[in-house]
PDB file of C-alpha atoms in Angstrom:
ATOM      1  CA  MET P 220      77.961 101.463 102.915  1.00  0.00           C
ATOM      2  CA  ALA P 221      76.985 102.897 106.162  1.00  0.00           C
ATOM      3  CA  GLU P 222      76.715 106.722 106.256  1.00  0.00           C
ATOM      4  CA  ASN P 223      78.500 107.324 109.517  1.00  0.00           C
ATOM      5  CA  SER P 224      81.866 107.138 108.063  1.00  0.00           C
ATOM      6  CA  SER P 225      84.499 109.151 110.026  1.00  0.00           C
ATOM      7  CA  ALA P 226      88.309 109.833 109.843  1.00  0.00           C
ATOM      8  CA  CYS P 227      90.397 107.690 111.744  1.00  0.00           C
ATOM      9  CA  GLU P 228      91.795 109.132 114.955  1.00  0.00           C
ATOM     10  CA  GLN P 229      95.278 109.834 115.429  1.00  0.00           C
ATOM     11  CA  VAL P 230      97.800 107.391 116.760  1.00  0.00           C
ATOM     12  CA  GLU P 231     100.273 109.910 118.139  1.00  0.00           C
ATOM     13  CA  GLY P 232      99.602 113.574 119.103  1.00  0.00           C
ATOM     14  CA  SER P 233      99.575 115.811 116.029  1.00  0.00           C
ATOM     15  CA  LYS P 234     100.343 113.538 113.257  1.00  0.00           C
ATOM     16  CA  PRO P 235      97.794 114.339 110.499  1.00  0.00           C
ATOM     17  CA  GLN P 236      94.814 111.631 109.974  1.00  0.00           C
ATOM     18  CA  LEU P 237      95.790 109.684 107.077  1.00  0.00           C
ATOM     19  CA  VAL P 238      92.894 106.961 107.254  1.00  0.00           C
ATOM     20  CA  GLU P 239      89.012 107.262 106.806  1.00  0.00           C
ATOM     21  CA  THR P 240      87.075 104.572 107.943  1.00  0.00           C
ATOM     22  CA  ALA P 241      83.358 103.269 107.387  1.00  0.00           C
ATOM     23  CA  ASP P 242      81.443 100.341 108.518  1.00  0.00           C
ATOM     24  CA  VAL P 243      80.178  98.290 105.762  1.00  0.00           C
ATOM     25  CA  LYS P 244      78.522  95.522 107.552  1.00  0.00           C
ATOM     26  CA  PRO P 245      78.816  96.301 111.444  1.00  0.00           C
ATOM     27  CA  GLY P 246      80.342  93.158 112.975  1.00  0.00           C
ATOM     28  CA  GLN P 247      81.577  91.552 109.724  1.00  0.00           C
ATOM     29  CA  SER P 248      83.369  94.028 107.554  1.00  0.00           C
ATOM     30  CA  LEU P 249      84.498  97.859 107.573  1.00  0.00           C
ATOM     31  CA  GLN P 250      86.414  99.587 105.016  1.00  0.00           C
ATOM     32  CA  LEU P 251      89.486 101.834 105.371  1.00  0.00           C
ATOM     33  CA  LYS P 252      90.415 104.576 102.832  1.00  0.00           C
ATOM     34  CA  PRO P 253      93.726 106.589 102.608  1.00  0.00           C
ATOM     35  CA  ASN P 254      93.637 110.687 102.668  1.00  0.00           C
ATOM     36  CA  VAL P 255      97.033 110.457 101.378  1.00  0.00           C
ATOM     37  CA  VAL P 256      97.377 109.391  97.770  1.00  0.00           C
ATOM     38  CA  PRO P 257      97.360 112.082  95.101  1.00  0.00           C
ATOM     39  CA  HIS P 258      94.450 112.391  92.580  1.00  0.00           C
ATOM     40  CA  ASN P 259      94.709 109.446  89.947  1.00  0.00           C
ATOM     41  CA  GLY P 260      97.521 107.991  92.158  1.00  0.00           C
ATOM     42  CA  THR P 261      97.858 104.419  92.747  1.00  0.00           C
ATOM     43  CA  LEU P 262      99.340 102.143  95.558  1.00  0.00           C
ATOM     44  CA  PHE P 263     102.616 101.933  93.549  1.00  0.00           C
ATOM     45  CA  ASP P 264     102.617 105.997  93.412  1.00  0.00           C
ATOM     46  CA  PHE P 265     102.298 106.007  97.101  1.00  0.00           C
ATOM     47  CA  VAL P 266     104.758 103.344  98.169  1.00  0.00           C
ATOM     48  CA  GLU P 267     107.346 104.465  95.704  1.00  0.00           C
ATOM     49  CA  SER P 268     106.972 108.491  95.909  1.00  0.00           C
ATOM     50  CA  ALA P 269     105.605 109.350  99.268  1.00  0.00           C
ATOM     51  CA  PRO P 270     108.151 109.655 102.140  1.00  0.00           C
ATOM     52  CA  GLU P 271     108.858 106.378 103.739  1.00  0.00           C
ATOM     53  CA  GLN P 272     107.640 107.678 107.062  1.00  0.00           C
ATOM     54  CA  LEU P 273     104.401 108.747 105.702  1.00  0.00           C
ATOM     55  CA  VAL P 274     103.919 105.206 104.202  1.00  0.00           C
ATOM     56  CA  VAL P 275     104.824 103.646 107.575  1.00  0.00           C
ATOM     57  CA  ASP P 276     102.336 106.065 109.561  1.00  0.00           C
ATOM     58  CA  PHE P 277      99.437 105.183 106.976  1.00  0.00           C
ATOM     59  CA  PHE P 278      99.865 101.560 107.805  1.00  0.00           C
ATOM     60  CA  ARG P 279     100.079 102.276 111.590  1.00  0.00           C
ATOM     61  CA  GLN P 280      97.196 104.450 111.776  1.00  0.00           C
ATOM     62  CA  ALA P 281      95.050 101.868 109.789  1.00  0.00           C
ATOM     63  CA  ILE P 282      96.466  98.810 112.185  1.00  0.00           C
ATOM     64  CA  HIS P 283      95.624 100.743 115.232  1.00  0.00           C
ATOM     65  CA  HIS P 284      92.081 101.703 114.213  1.00  0.00           C
ATOM     66  CA  ILE P 285      91.465  98.077 113.505  1.00  0.00           C
ATOM     67  CA  GLU P 286      93.032  96.423 116.635  1.00  0.00           C
ATOM     68  CA  GLN P 287      93.113  99.045 119.060  1.00  0.00           C
ATOM     69  CA  THR P 288      90.043 101.426 118.309  1.00  0.00           C
ATOM     70  CA  ARG P 289      87.896  98.372 117.128  1.00  0.00           C
ATOM     71  CA  ARG P 290      89.393  95.752 119.110  1.00  0.00           C
ATOM     72  CA  ILE P 291      89.704  93.223 116.376  1.00  0.00           C
ATOM     73  CA  ASN P 292      92.279  91.079 116.578  1.00  0.00           C
ATOM     74  CA  ASP P 293      91.133  88.224 114.541  1.00  0.00           C
ATOM     75  CA  TYR P 294      90.752  89.491 110.822  1.00  0.00           C
ATOM     76  CA  HIS P 295      91.205  89.443 106.945  1.00  0.00           C
ATOM     77  CA  LEU P 296      92.604  92.433 105.598  1.00  0.00           C
ATOM     78  CA  LYS P 297      92.342  92.874 101.979  1.00  0.00           C
ATOM     79  CA  LEU P 298      93.985  95.957  99.965  1.00  0.00           C
ATOM     80  CA  LYS P 299      93.078  96.370  96.323  1.00  0.00           C
ATOM     81  CA  PRO P 300      92.973  98.989  93.728  1.00  0.00           C
ATOM     82  CA  SER P 301      90.428 101.776  93.697  1.00  0.00           C
ATOM     83  CA  LYS P 302      89.816 104.229  91.020  1.00  0.00           C
ATOM     84  CA  ARG P 303      88.575 106.904  93.405  1.00  0.00           C
ATOM     85  CA  SER P 304      91.248 106.672  95.988  1.00  0.00           C
ATOM     86  CA  GLY P 305      94.222 104.797  94.604  1.00  0.00           C
ATOM     87  CA  PHE P 306      93.609 101.910  96.766  1.00  0.00           C
ATOM     88  CA  ILE P 307      91.183 100.902  99.731  1.00  0.00           C
ATOM     89  CA  ILE P 308      91.500  98.213 102.600  1.00  0.00           C
ATOM     90  CA  GLU P 309      88.618  95.906 103.361  1.00  0.00           C
ATOM     91  CA  VAL P 310      88.745  94.129 106.507  1.00  0.00           C
ATOM     92  CA  PHE P 311      86.583  91.122 107.385  1.00  0.00           C
ATOM     93  CA  TYR P 312      86.183  89.715 110.835  1.00  0.00           C
ATOM     94  CA  GLY P 313      83.556  88.006 113.315  1.00  0.00           C
ATOM     95  CA  GLU P 314      83.649  84.507 111.564  1.00  0.00           C
ATOM     96  CA  ARG P 315      84.588  81.695 113.698  1.00  0.00           C
ATOM     97  CA  ARG P 316      88.322  80.332 112.650  1.00  0.00           C
ATOM     98  CA  GLU P 317      90.472  77.666 114.213  1.00  0.00           C
ATOM     99  CA  GLY P 318      93.760  79.614 113.775  1.00  0.00           C
ATOM    100  CA  PRO P 319      97.209  78.545 112.660  1.00  0.00           C
ATOM    101  CA  GLU P 320      98.626  75.023 113.344  1.00  0.00           C
ATOM    102  CA  LYS P 321     101.413  75.053 115.847  1.00  0.00           C
ATOM    103  CA  VAL P 322     104.883  75.113 113.917  1.00  0.00           C
ATOM    104  CA  GLU P 323     108.027  74.211 115.621  1.00  0.00           C
ATOM    105  CA  PRO P 324     110.786  76.997 114.769  1.00  0.00           C
ATOM    106  CA  ASP P 325     112.583  74.350 112.510  1.00  0.00           C
ATOM    107  CA  SER P 326     109.651  73.791 110.493  1.00  0.00           C
ATOM    108  CA  CYS P 327     108.580  77.114 109.897  1.00  0.00           C
ATOM    109  CA  ILE P 328     108.879  77.607 105.973  1.00  0.00           C
ATOM    110  CA  SER P 329     109.379  81.443 106.397  1.00  0.00           C
ATOM    111  CA  CYS P 330     112.304  80.984 108.731  1.00  0.00           C
ATOM    112  CA  ASN P 331     114.053  77.591 107.589  1.00  0.00           C
ATOM    113  CA  ASP P 332     115.397  77.594 103.886  1.00  0.00           C
ATOM    114  CA  SER P 333     115.669  73.804 104.177  1.00  0.00           C
ATOM    115  CA  ALA P 334     112.264  73.152 105.505  1.00  0.00           C
ATOM    116  CA  PRO P 335     110.134  71.056 102.893  1.00  0.00           C
ATOM    117  CA  LEU P 336     106.984  72.840 101.772  1.00  0.00           C
ATOM    118  CA  PHE P 337     105.087  69.624 101.586  1.00  0.00           C
ATOM    119  CA  PRO P 338     106.509  67.127 103.965  1.00  0.00           C
ATOM    120  CA  GLY P 339     105.689  63.614 102.313  1.00  0.00           C
ATOM    121  CA  ALA P 340     105.227  64.759  98.761  1.00  0.00           C
ATOM    122  CA  PRO P 341     107.493  63.275  96.248  1.00  0.00           C
ATOM    123  CA  GLY P 342     110.189  65.746  95.136  1.00  0.00           C
ATOM    124  CA  SER P 343     108.884  68.136  97.688  1.00  0.00           C
ATOM    125  CA  VAL P 344     110.367  71.692  97.129  1.00  0.00           C
ATOM    126  CA  LEU P 345     112.288  73.426  99.870  1.00  0.00           C
ATOM    127  CA  ALA P 346     111.134  76.526 101.311  1.00  0.00           C
ATOM    128  CA  GLY P 347     114.642  78.436 100.254  1.00  0.00           C
ATOM    129  CA  GLU P 348     114.245  77.474  96.623  1.00  0.00           C
ATOM    130  CA  CYS P 349     111.100  79.793  96.396  1.00  0.00           C
ATOM    131  CA  VAL P 350     112.735  82.686  97.679  1.00  0.00           C
ATOM    132  CA  LEU P 351     113.331  85.425  94.798  1.00  0.00           C
ATOM    133  CA  ARG P 352     116.851  86.661  95.923  1.00  0.00           C
ATOM    134  CA  GLU P 353     116.799  89.533  93.278  1.00  0.00           C
ATOM    135  CA  LEU P 354     114.095  90.900  95.495  1.00  0.00           C
ATOM    136  CA  SER P 355     115.074  89.762  98.869  1.00  0.00           C
ATOM    137  CA  ASP P 356     118.358  92.060  98.781  1.00  0.00           C
ATOM    138  CA  GLN P 357     117.611  93.994 102.242  1.00  0.00           C
ATOM    139  CA  PRO P 358     117.771  92.771 105.433  1.00  0.00           C
ATOM    140  CA  TYR P 359     114.001  92.981 106.603  1.00  0.00           C
ATOM    141  CA  VAL P 360     111.760  90.910 104.202  1.00  0.00           C
ATOM    142  CA  GLN P 361     111.786  88.326 101.699  1.00  0.00           C
ATOM    143  CA  CYS P 362     109.919  87.594  98.540  1.00  0.00           C
ATOM    144  CA  SER P 363     108.708  84.348  97.515  1.00  0.00           C
ATOM    145  CA  LEU P 364     106.839  82.459  94.814  1.00  0.00           C
ATOM    146  CA  ASP P 365     103.671  80.945  96.226  1.00  0.00           C
ATOM    147  CA  ALA P 366     104.158  77.337  97.623  1.00  0.00           C
ATOM    148  CA  LYS P 367     101.108  76.499  96.176  1.00  0.00           C
ATOM    149  CA  ALA P 368     101.647  77.706  92.706  1.00  0.00           C
ATOM    150  CA  ARG P 369      99.047  80.326  92.730  1.00  0.00           C
ATOM    151  CA  ALA P 370      99.520  83.423  90.824  1.00  0.00           C
ATOM    152  CA  GLY P 371     101.264  85.662  92.958  1.00  0.00           C
ATOM    153  CA  PHE P 372     103.931  86.460  95.371  1.00  0.00           C
ATOM    154  CA  ILE P 373     104.426  85.918  99.290  1.00  0.00           C
ATOM    155  CA  ILE P 374     106.194  88.714 101.308  1.00  0.00           C
ATOM    156  CA  THR P 375     107.425  87.545 104.736  1.00  0.00           C
ATOM    157  CA  PRO P 376     109.706  89.357 107.294  1.00  0.00           C
ATOM    158  CA  LEU P 377     112.900  87.680 108.139  1.00  0.00           C
ATOM    159  CA  ARG P 378     112.268  88.106 111.859  1.00  0.00           C
ATOM    160  CA  HIS P 379     109.729  85.550 113.166  1.00  0.00           C
ATOM    161  CA  VAL P 380     106.813  88.056 113.464  1.00  0.00           C
ATOM    162  CA  GLN P 381     103.188  87.135 113.731  1.00  0.00           C
ATOM    163  CA  LYS P 382     101.319  90.659 114.121  1.00  0.00           C
ATOM    164  CA  ILE P 383     101.693  92.977 111.704  1.00  0.00           C
ATOM    165  CA  GLY P 384     101.600  95.626 114.219  1.00  0.00           C
ATOM    166  CA  ASP P 385     104.794  94.206 115.732  1.00  0.00           C
ATOM    167  CA  LEU P 386     106.541  95.022 112.758  1.00  0.00           C
ATOM    168  CA  ARG P 387     109.705  97.779 113.249  1.00  0.00           C
ATOM    169  CA  ASP P 388     109.236 100.717 111.011  1.00  0.00           C
ATOM    170  CA  ASN P 389     111.755  99.639 108.351  1.00  0.00           C
ATOM    171  CA  GLU P 390     110.002  95.994 108.419  1.00  0.00           C
ATOM    172  CA  LEU P 391     106.627  97.748 107.858  1.00  0.00           C
ATOM    173  CA  PHE P 392     107.838  99.781 105.052  1.00  0.00           C
ATOM    174  CA  ALA P 393     109.866  96.797 103.246  1.00  0.00           C
ATOM    175  CA  LEU P 394     106.716  94.569 103.401  1.00  0.00           C
ATOM    176  CA  TRP P 395     104.998  96.940 100.916  1.00  0.00           C
ATOM    177  CA  ASN P 396     107.802  98.254  99.049  1.00  0.00           C
ATOM    178  CA  VAL P 397     109.147  94.720  98.190  1.00  0.00           C
ATOM    179  CA  GLY P 398     105.630  93.752  97.204  1.00  0.00           C
ATOM    180  CA  VAL P 399     105.105  96.748  94.892  1.00  0.00           C
ATOM    181  CA  ARG P 400     108.691  95.917  93.377  1.00  0.00           C
ATOM    182  CA  ALA P 401     107.775  92.166  92.753  1.00  0.00           C
ATOM    183  CA  LEU P 402     105.130  93.598  90.816  1.00  0.00           C
ATOM    184  CA  LYS P 403     106.704  96.048  88.810  1.00  0.00           C
ATOM    185  CA  ASN P 404     109.635  93.669  88.218  1.00  0.00           C
ATOM    186  CA  GLU P 405     107.365  91.343  86.198  1.00  0.00           C
ATOM    187  CA  GLY P 406     105.219  94.245  84.773  1.00  0.00           C
ATOM    188  CA  LEU P 407     102.127  93.051  86.505  1.00  0.00           C
ATOM    189  CA  SER P 408      99.093  94.536  88.271  1.00  0.00           C
ATOM    190  CA  PHE P 409      97.501  93.011  91.298  1.00  0.00           C
ATOM    191  CA  ARG P 410      93.918  91.766  92.223  1.00  0.00           C
ATOM    192  CA  SER P 411      94.331  92.216  96.019  1.00  0.00           C
ATOM    193  CA  MET P 412      97.114  91.997  98.892  1.00  0.00           C
ATOM    194  CA  ILE P 413      95.867  89.912 101.574  1.00  0.00           C
ATOM    195  CA  VAL P 414      97.135  90.032 105.354  1.00  0.00           C
ATOM    196  CA  ASN P 415      95.385  87.415 107.665  1.00  0.00           C
ATOM    197  CA  GLN P 416      95.793  87.977 111.581  1.00  0.00           C
ATOM    198  CA  GLY P 417      94.768  85.954 114.748  1.00  0.00           C
ATOM    199  CA  SER P 418      92.716  82.982 113.961  1.00  0.00           C
ATOM    200  CA  TYR P 419      92.327  83.935 110.318  1.00  0.00           C
ATOM    201  CA  ARG P 420      95.953  82.742 109.746  1.00  0.00           C
ATOM    202  CA  ASN P 421      96.748  79.251 108.307  1.00  0.00           C
ATOM    203  CA  LEU P 422     100.381  79.724 109.420  1.00  0.00           C
ATOM    204  CA  PRO P 423     101.984  81.358 112.341  1.00  0.00           C
ATOM    205  CA  HIS P 424     104.759  83.562 110.498  1.00  0.00           C
ATOM    206  CA  LEU P 425     103.377  86.935 109.002  1.00  0.00           C
ATOM    207  CA  HIS P 426     102.352  86.622 105.142  1.00  0.00           C
ATOM    208  CA  LEU P 427     101.752  89.462 102.756  1.00  0.00           C
ATOM    209  CA  LYS P 428     100.123  87.642 100.004  1.00  0.00           C
ATOM    210  CA  ILE P 429      99.653  89.227  96.592  1.00  0.00           C
ATOM    211  CA  TRP P 430      97.628  88.014  94.006  1.00  0.00           C
ATOM    212  CA  VAL P 431      97.504  88.610  90.307  1.00  0.00           C
ATOM    213  CA  ASP P 432      95.375  87.657  87.411  1.00  0.00           C
ATOM    214  CA  ASP P 433      95.990  84.246  86.238  1.00  0.00           C
ATOM    215  CA  HIS P 434      96.196  84.864  82.670  1.00  0.00           C
ATOM    216  CA  GLU P 435      98.437  88.045  83.132  1.00  0.00           C
ATOM    217  CA  TYR P 436     100.930  86.003  85.622  1.00  0.00           C
ATOM    218  CA  GLY P 437     100.822  83.043  82.901  1.00  0.00           C
ATOM    219  CA  ARG P 438     102.289  85.479  80.340  1.00  0.00           C
ATOM    220  CA  ALA P 439     105.006  86.598  82.955  1.00  0.00           C
ATOM    221  CA  VAL P 440     105.920  82.849  83.497  1.00  0.00           C
ATOM    222  CA  LEU P 441     106.631  82.815  79.978  1.00  0.00           C
ATOM    223  CA  ARG P 442     109.409  85.123  80.248  1.00  0.00           C
ATOM    224  CA  TRP P 443     110.961  83.503  83.128  1.00  0.00           C
ATOM    225  CA  SER P 444     114.406  81.644  82.750  1.00  0.00           C
ATOM    226  CA  GLU P 445     114.086  77.748  82.334  1.00  0.00           C
ATOM    227  CA  GLU P 446     115.364  77.250  86.012  1.00  0.00           C
ATOM    228  CA  LYS P 447     112.945  79.431  87.360  1.00  0.00           C
ATOM    229  CA  ARG P 448     109.895  77.765  85.315  1.00  0.00           C
ATOM    230  CA  ARG P 449     111.348  74.333  86.311  1.00  0.00           C
ATOM    231  CA  LEU P 450     110.726  75.370  89.828  1.00  0.00           C
ATOM    232  CA  TRP P 451     107.408  76.794  89.015  1.00  0.00           C
ATOM    233  CA  ALA P 452     106.512  73.177  87.553  1.00  0.00           C
ATOM    234  CA  ALA P 453     107.833  71.388  90.563  1.00  0.00           C
ATOM    235  CA  LEU P 454     105.468  73.457  92.835  1.00  0.00           C
ATOM    236  CA  GLN P 455     102.574  72.648  90.844  1.00  0.00           C
ATOM    237  CA  ARG P 456     103.286  69.051  91.104  1.00  0.00           C
ATOM    238  CA  SER P 457     104.056  69.178  94.803  1.00  0.00           C
ATOM    239  CA  SER P 458     101.088  71.307  95.730  1.00  0.00           C
ATOM    240  CA  SER P 459      98.706  68.810  93.834  1.00  0.00           C
ATOM    241  CA  SER P 460     100.301  65.654  94.982  1.00  0.00           C
ATOM    242  CA  PRO P 461      97.374  63.589  96.749  1.00  0.00           C
ATOM    243  CA  LYS P 462     100.246  62.487  99.533  1.00  0.00           C
ATOM    244  CA  LYS P 463     101.329  65.989 100.491  1.00  0.00           C
ATOM    245  CA  ARG P 464     100.302  67.412 104.090  1.00  0.00           C
ATOM    246  CA  PRO P 465      98.035  70.243 103.735  1.00  0.00           C
ATOM    247  CA  MET P 466      99.180  73.506 104.850  1.00  0.00           C
ATOM    248  CA  CYS P 467      95.817  74.800 106.462  1.00  0.00           C
ATOM    249  CA  THR P 468      93.383  73.379 108.979  1.00  0.00           C
ATOM    250  CA  LEU P 469      90.671  74.189 106.517  1.00  0.00           C
ATOM    251  CA  LEU P 470      92.304  71.705 103.853  1.00  0.00           C
ATOM    252  CA  GLN P 471      92.768  69.111 106.764  1.00  0.00           C
ATOM    253  CA  ARG P 472      89.146  69.103 107.599  1.00  0.00           C
ATOM    254  CA  GLU P 473      87.316  69.674 104.135  1.00  0.00           C
ATOM    255  CA  GLY P 474      89.997  68.897 101.781  1.00  0.00           C
ATOM    256  CA  LYS P 475      89.362  72.046  99.653  1.00  0.00           C
ATOM    257  CA  CYS P 476      89.524  75.808 100.174  1.00  0.00           C
ATOM    258  CA  ARG P 477      86.229  77.630 100.094  1.00  0.00           C
ATOM    259  CA  PHE P 478      87.551  80.855 100.538  1.00  0.00           C
ATOM    260  CA  GLY P 479      89.190  81.682  97.281  1.00  0.00           C
ATOM    261  CA  ASP P 480      90.830  85.067  97.296  1.00  0.00           C
ATOM    262  CA  ARG P 481      90.068  85.550 100.878  1.00  0.00           C
ATOM    263  CA  CYS P 482      92.542  82.978 102.044  1.00  0.00           C
TER     264      CYS P 482
END
């Protein structure tokens, strides 16, 4: 990592500096580290125990540094656990991407519960069937199973928002809070939390993707209700169907995903 790390400048007047930043590979990636997590604390501790406004201010400062100070609008943000600082944020940028397909409002799977996830696939699951209602009991975001039956959860704002910086404070807090609740509800840790912006997106609607170890998630699936396991099996069948319409332009061009957990 480059030695010229610095504290992120303040977003507003006298607010404390909550983020430290460092270039990892100039022009390709940078790292943001929180100044606000207690020693031996985790993302869970921060989101659940810190004042809500402090959580919001931290993410606001991180986004401000990326988009305003660095002028990076097309990027892949990965939050992952860290033993030293509780968690870190890695930002990857500078690759040429084609961005999301144009989606009509009625076809947005994050806005329309009756939109099929994979049009043309036999027995395609509807978007609303994936929503975990017990974790979507507030007016800001919803939590869903991953449409491609990958090990994790998807958190989306109920409003049709494309940029994370356009979220209202209560939506921004709920995005991370519900993500933590989803993991704790299943007794899971996480590998990474992903937000793609600009041309790095596959879909227009803002998504927070939470990825979990496959084996750990598999054990959680065994504890699910029979109805929820049937839904999971249907997602697995739909997402593997050769007749489905791919959900991203990369899959349309190349027929496979080469980005792994950087998706």
